[in-house]
């Protein structure tokens, strides 16, 4: 019986022996790492998205230019609601990298109803623990974190609601902010 692996040279022809082919064991380890680190998390994320999308009424995000959030950039989201009987949860989500210099973020949120009534909130969210370990999910240095805003609310009027967000940090430009978004999820019916 001829074993082909023994007949494969261990160096690339024409080279001085510096570059070696992967052994069969190394190739198997690489395959396992690809499945473990790319395919399995991707599959799980796809399942979660498919199972959660039924209740999502609205989702949108804004990508920050050069992964920085300037003070004068105010992401705005328009949510159209024709349902005055449903209960909804509203969350923001933020994607940050290790270059984000703070453990927290302050946000100024203005919600405007179709009739022009405005509600303004000042919110603080923690993005890392006291040792600097970032909260959220992700790979490498990038983390995605959901920030609960309002739970169990209803839209009293039909029409377009506008949510405008401005960061309230004491710096003109926040480095390390990749994206900022909003998710509105239906959670049930109100008591009307």
Tab-separated table of C-alpha atoms in Angstrom:
chain	number	residue	atom	x	y	z
A	1	UNK	CA	0.000	0.000	0.000
A	2	UNK	CA	1.351	3.430	-0.939
A	3	UNK	CA	0.902	6.207	1.591
A	4	UNK	CA	0.534	9.443	-0.345
A	5	UNK	CA	1.250	11.698	2.602
A	6	UNK	CA	4.797	10.339	2.806
A	7	UNK	CA	5.363	11.206	-0.859
A	8	UNK	CA	4.360	14.893	-0.403
A	9	UNK	CA	7.416	17.076	0.144
A	10	UNK	CA	7.595	18.953	3.422
A	11	UNK	CA	8.845	22.111	1.729
A	12	UNK	CA	7.724	24.100	-1.269
A	13	UNK	CA	9.880	23.301	-4.326
A	14	UNK	CA	12.143	26.167	-5.331
A	15	UNK	CA	12.227	27.589	-1.802
A	16	UNK	CA	14.977	27.080	0.719
A	17	UNK	CA	12.799	25.005	3.030
A	18	UNK	CA	11.474	27.900	5.099
A	19	UNK	CA	7.792	27.343	4.259
A	20	UNK	CA	6.252	24.004	5.177
A	21	UNK	CA	2.890	22.562	4.268
A	22	UNK	CA	0.404	21.984	7.049
A	23	UNK	CA	0.404	18.516	8.487
A	24	UNK	CA	-2.868	16.611	8.483
A	25	UNK	CA	-3.249	17.266	12.211
A	26	UNK	CA	-2.753	21.032	11.715
A	27	UNK	CA	-5.318	21.083	8.887
A	28	UNK	CA	-7.876	19.346	11.127
A	29	UNK	CA	-7.236	21.884	13.893
A	30	UNK	CA	-7.769	24.734	11.415
A	31	UNK	CA	-11.036	23.173	10.203
A	32	UNK	CA	-12.275	22.777	13.786
A	33	UNK	CA	-11.412	26.408	14.580
A	34	UNK	CA	-13.291	27.640	11.501
A	35	UNK	CA	-16.387	25.654	12.479
A	36	UNK	CA	-16.101	26.599	16.145
A	37	UNK	CA	-15.454	30.335	15.703
A	38	UNK	CA	-17.344	31.222	12.525
A	39	UNK	CA	-19.995	28.747	11.501
A	40	UNK	CA	-21.492	27.833	14.882
A	41	UNK	CA	-21.899	31.437	16.179
A	42	UNK	CA	-23.250	32.496	12.771
A	43	UNK	CA	-25.796	29.680	12.833
A	44	UNK	CA	-26.888	30.518	16.384
A	45	UNK	CA	-27.206	34.232	15.545
A	46	UNK	CA	-29.323	33.377	12.489
A	47	UNK	CA	-31.660	31.230	14.583
A	48	UNK	CA	-32.023	33.960	17.197
A	49	UNK	CA	-32.785	36.586	14.564
A	50	UNK	CA	-35.363	34.382	12.872
A	51	UNK	CA	-37.100	33.533	16.139
A	52	UNK	CA	-37.145	37.130	17.434
A	53	UNK	CA	-38.172	38.934	14.243
A	54	UNK	CA	-41.868	38.063	14.637
A	55	UNK	CA	-42.288	40.594	17.451
A	56	UNK	CA	-40.096	43.360	16.032
A	57	UNK	CA	-42.215	46.278	14.856
A	58	UNK	CA	-39.272	48.494	13.918
A	59	UNK	CA	-35.479	48.239	13.878
A	60	UNK	CA	-32.926	50.601	12.388
A	61	UNK	CA	-29.391	51.766	13.042
A	62	UNK	CA	-26.958	54.501	12.083
A	63	UNK	CA	-23.347	53.723	11.254
A	64	UNK	CA	-20.952	56.315	12.629
A	65	UNK	CA	-18.427	57.775	10.190
A	66	UNK	CA	-14.872	56.624	11.001
A	67	UNK	CA	-16.249	54.823	14.099
A	68	UNK	CA	-16.655	58.129	15.951
A	69	UNK	CA	-19.783	59.828	17.311
A	70	UNK	CA	-19.456	63.626	17.113
A	71	UNK	CA	-21.577	65.702	19.486
A	72	UNK	CA	-23.378	67.364	16.574
A	73	UNK	CA	-24.496	64.028	15.063
A	74	UNK	CA	-27.970	63.190	16.386
A	75	UNK	CA	-29.339	59.900	15.079
A	76	UNK	CA	-33.064	60.190	14.435
A	77	UNK	CA	-35.496	57.312	13.948
A	78	UNK	CA	-39.086	57.583	12.688
A	79	UNK	CA	-41.390	54.834	13.971
A	80	UNK	CA	-44.809	54.567	12.314
A	81	UNK	CA	-47.544	53.115	14.516
A	82	UNK	CA	-51.120	52.339	13.551
A	83	UNK	CA	-51.661	50.264	16.711
A	84	UNK	CA	-52.895	52.081	19.823
A	85	UNK	CA	-53.776	48.888	21.724
A	86	UNK	CA	-50.425	47.075	21.649
A	87	UNK	CA	-47.734	47.153	24.325
A	88	UNK	CA	-44.159	47.696	23.201
A	89	UNK	CA	-40.627	47.633	24.557
A	90	UNK	CA	-38.162	50.136	23.123
A	91	UNK	CA	-34.435	49.461	23.300
A	92	UNK	CA	-31.382	51.128	21.882
A	93	UNK	CA	-28.303	49.228	20.878
A	94	UNK	CA	-24.768	50.396	20.595
A	95	UNK	CA	-21.723	48.805	18.993
A	96	UNK	CA	-18.421	49.921	20.505
A	97	UNK	CA	-14.770	48.955	20.247
A	98	UNK	CA	-11.900	48.916	22.728
A	99	UNK	CA	-10.987	52.442	21.680
A	100	UNK	CA	-14.139	53.741	23.433
A	101	UNK	CA	-12.527	55.519	26.421
A	102	UNK	CA	-15.326	55.400	29.017
A	103	UNK	CA	-17.181	52.814	31.121
A	104	UNK	CA	-20.504	54.587	30.597
A	105	UNK	CA	-22.441	56.714	28.141
A	106	UNK	CA	-24.929	59.511	28.763
A	107	UNK	CA	-27.735	59.958	26.237
A	108	UNK	CA	-30.275	62.725	25.716
A	109	UNK	CA	-33.365	61.198	24.103
A	110	UNK	CA	-36.236	63.228	22.678
A	111	UNK	CA	-39.401	61.360	21.683
A	112	UNK	CA	-41.891	63.364	19.613
A	113	UNK	CA	-45.469	62.155	19.028
A	114	UNK	CA	-47.431	62.677	15.780
A	115	UNK	CA	-49.203	65.679	17.383
A	116	UNK	CA	-45.862	67.280	18.328
A	117	UNK	CA	-45.862	66.448	22.040
A	118	UNK	CA	-42.258	65.980	23.220
A	119	UNK	CA	-40.793	63.844	25.987
A	120	UNK	CA	-37.110	64.290	26.863
A	121	UNK	CA	-35.043	61.831	28.908
A	122	UNK	CA	-31.482	61.963	30.232
A	123	UNK	CA	-30.131	58.425	30.510
A	124	UNK	CA	-26.911	56.813	31.688
A	125	UNK	CA	-25.918	53.328	30.587
A	126	UNK	CA	-22.939	51.306	31.788
A	127	UNK	CA	-20.874	49.785	28.965
A	128	UNK	CA	-18.132	48.151	31.086
A	129	UNK	CA	-17.555	46.931	34.621
A	130	UNK	CA	-15.247	48.604	37.144
A	131	UNK	CA	-12.251	46.669	35.793
A	132	UNK	CA	-12.985	47.819	32.243
A	133	UNK	CA	-14.428	44.535	30.965
A	134	UNK	CA	-16.924	45.457	28.243
A	135	UNK	CA	-20.535	44.321	28.485
A	136	UNK	CA	-22.328	42.860	25.473
A	137	UNK	CA	-21.797	40.267	22.792
A	138	UNK	CA	-19.258	40.193	20.015
A	139	UNK	CA	-15.961	39.000	18.643
A	140	UNK	CA	-12.548	40.527	19.170
A	141	UNK	CA	-12.646	44.067	20.443
A	142	UNK	CA	-16.150	44.948	19.154
A	143	UNK	CA	-19.158	44.610	21.468
A	144	UNK	CA	-22.894	44.928	20.754
A	145	UNK	CA	-24.984	45.945	23.738
A	146	UNK	CA	-28.747	46.352	24.092
A	147	UNK	CA	-29.842	49.328	26.206
A	148	UNK	CA	-33.405	49.104	27.581
A	149	UNK	CA	-35.244	52.422	27.184
A	150	UNK	CA	-38.991	51.938	27.773
A	151	UNK	CA	-40.893	48.758	28.675
A	152	UNK	CA	-44.603	48.077	28.340
A	153	UNK	CA	-45.519	51.367	26.674
A	154	UNK	CA	-48.282	51.980	24.162
A	155	UNK	CA	-48.544	54.539	21.372
A	156	UNK	CA	-51.598	56.697	22.233
A	157	UNK	CA	-51.869	58.179	18.717
A	158	UNK	CA	-51.528	56.656	15.282
A	159	UNK	CA	-48.857	58.136	13.068
A	160	UNK	CA	-45.118	58.823	13.103
A	161	UNK	CA	-43.127	59.005	16.334
A	162	UNK	CA	-39.619	60.455	16.107
A	163	UNK	CA	-36.808	59.430	18.470
A	164	UNK	CA	-33.743	61.690	18.393
A	165	UNK	CA	-30.627	60.771	20.371
A	166	UNK	CA	-27.592	62.873	21.259
A	167	UNK	CA	-24.707	61.670	23.385
A	168	UNK	CA	-24.142	63.638	26.570
A	169	UNK	CA	-20.476	62.922	27.182
A	170	UNK	CA	-18.066	65.775	27.929
A	171	UNK	CA	-16.130	65.369	24.732
A	172	UNK	CA	-16.830	66.680	21.251
A	173	UNK	CA	-16.155	63.332	19.565
A	174	UNK	CA	-16.633	59.868	21.063
A	175	UNK	CA	-14.106	57.451	19.533
A	176	UNK	CA	-14.941	53.766	19.266
A	177	UNK	CA	-18.684	54.064	18.585
A	178	UNK	CA	-19.386	52.040	15.446
A	179	UNK	CA	-23.204	52.009	15.314
A	180	UNK	CA	-26.229	53.190	17.251
A	181	UNK	CA	-29.732	51.841	16.716
A	182	UNK	CA	-33.252	51.352	18.010
A	183	UNK	CA	-35.543	48.314	18.269
A	184	UNK	CA	-39.290	48.497	18.979
A	185	UNK	CA	-40.750	45.112	19.964
A	186	UNK	CA	-44.406	44.243	20.466
A	187	UNK	CA	-44.898	42.496	23.807
A	188	UNK	CA	-48.677	42.204	24.146
A	189	UNK	CA	-51.937	44.125	24.330
A	190	UNK	CA	-52.728	47.082	26.593
A	191	UNK	CA	-55.618	47.033	29.063
A	192	UNK	CA	-57.801	49.332	26.882
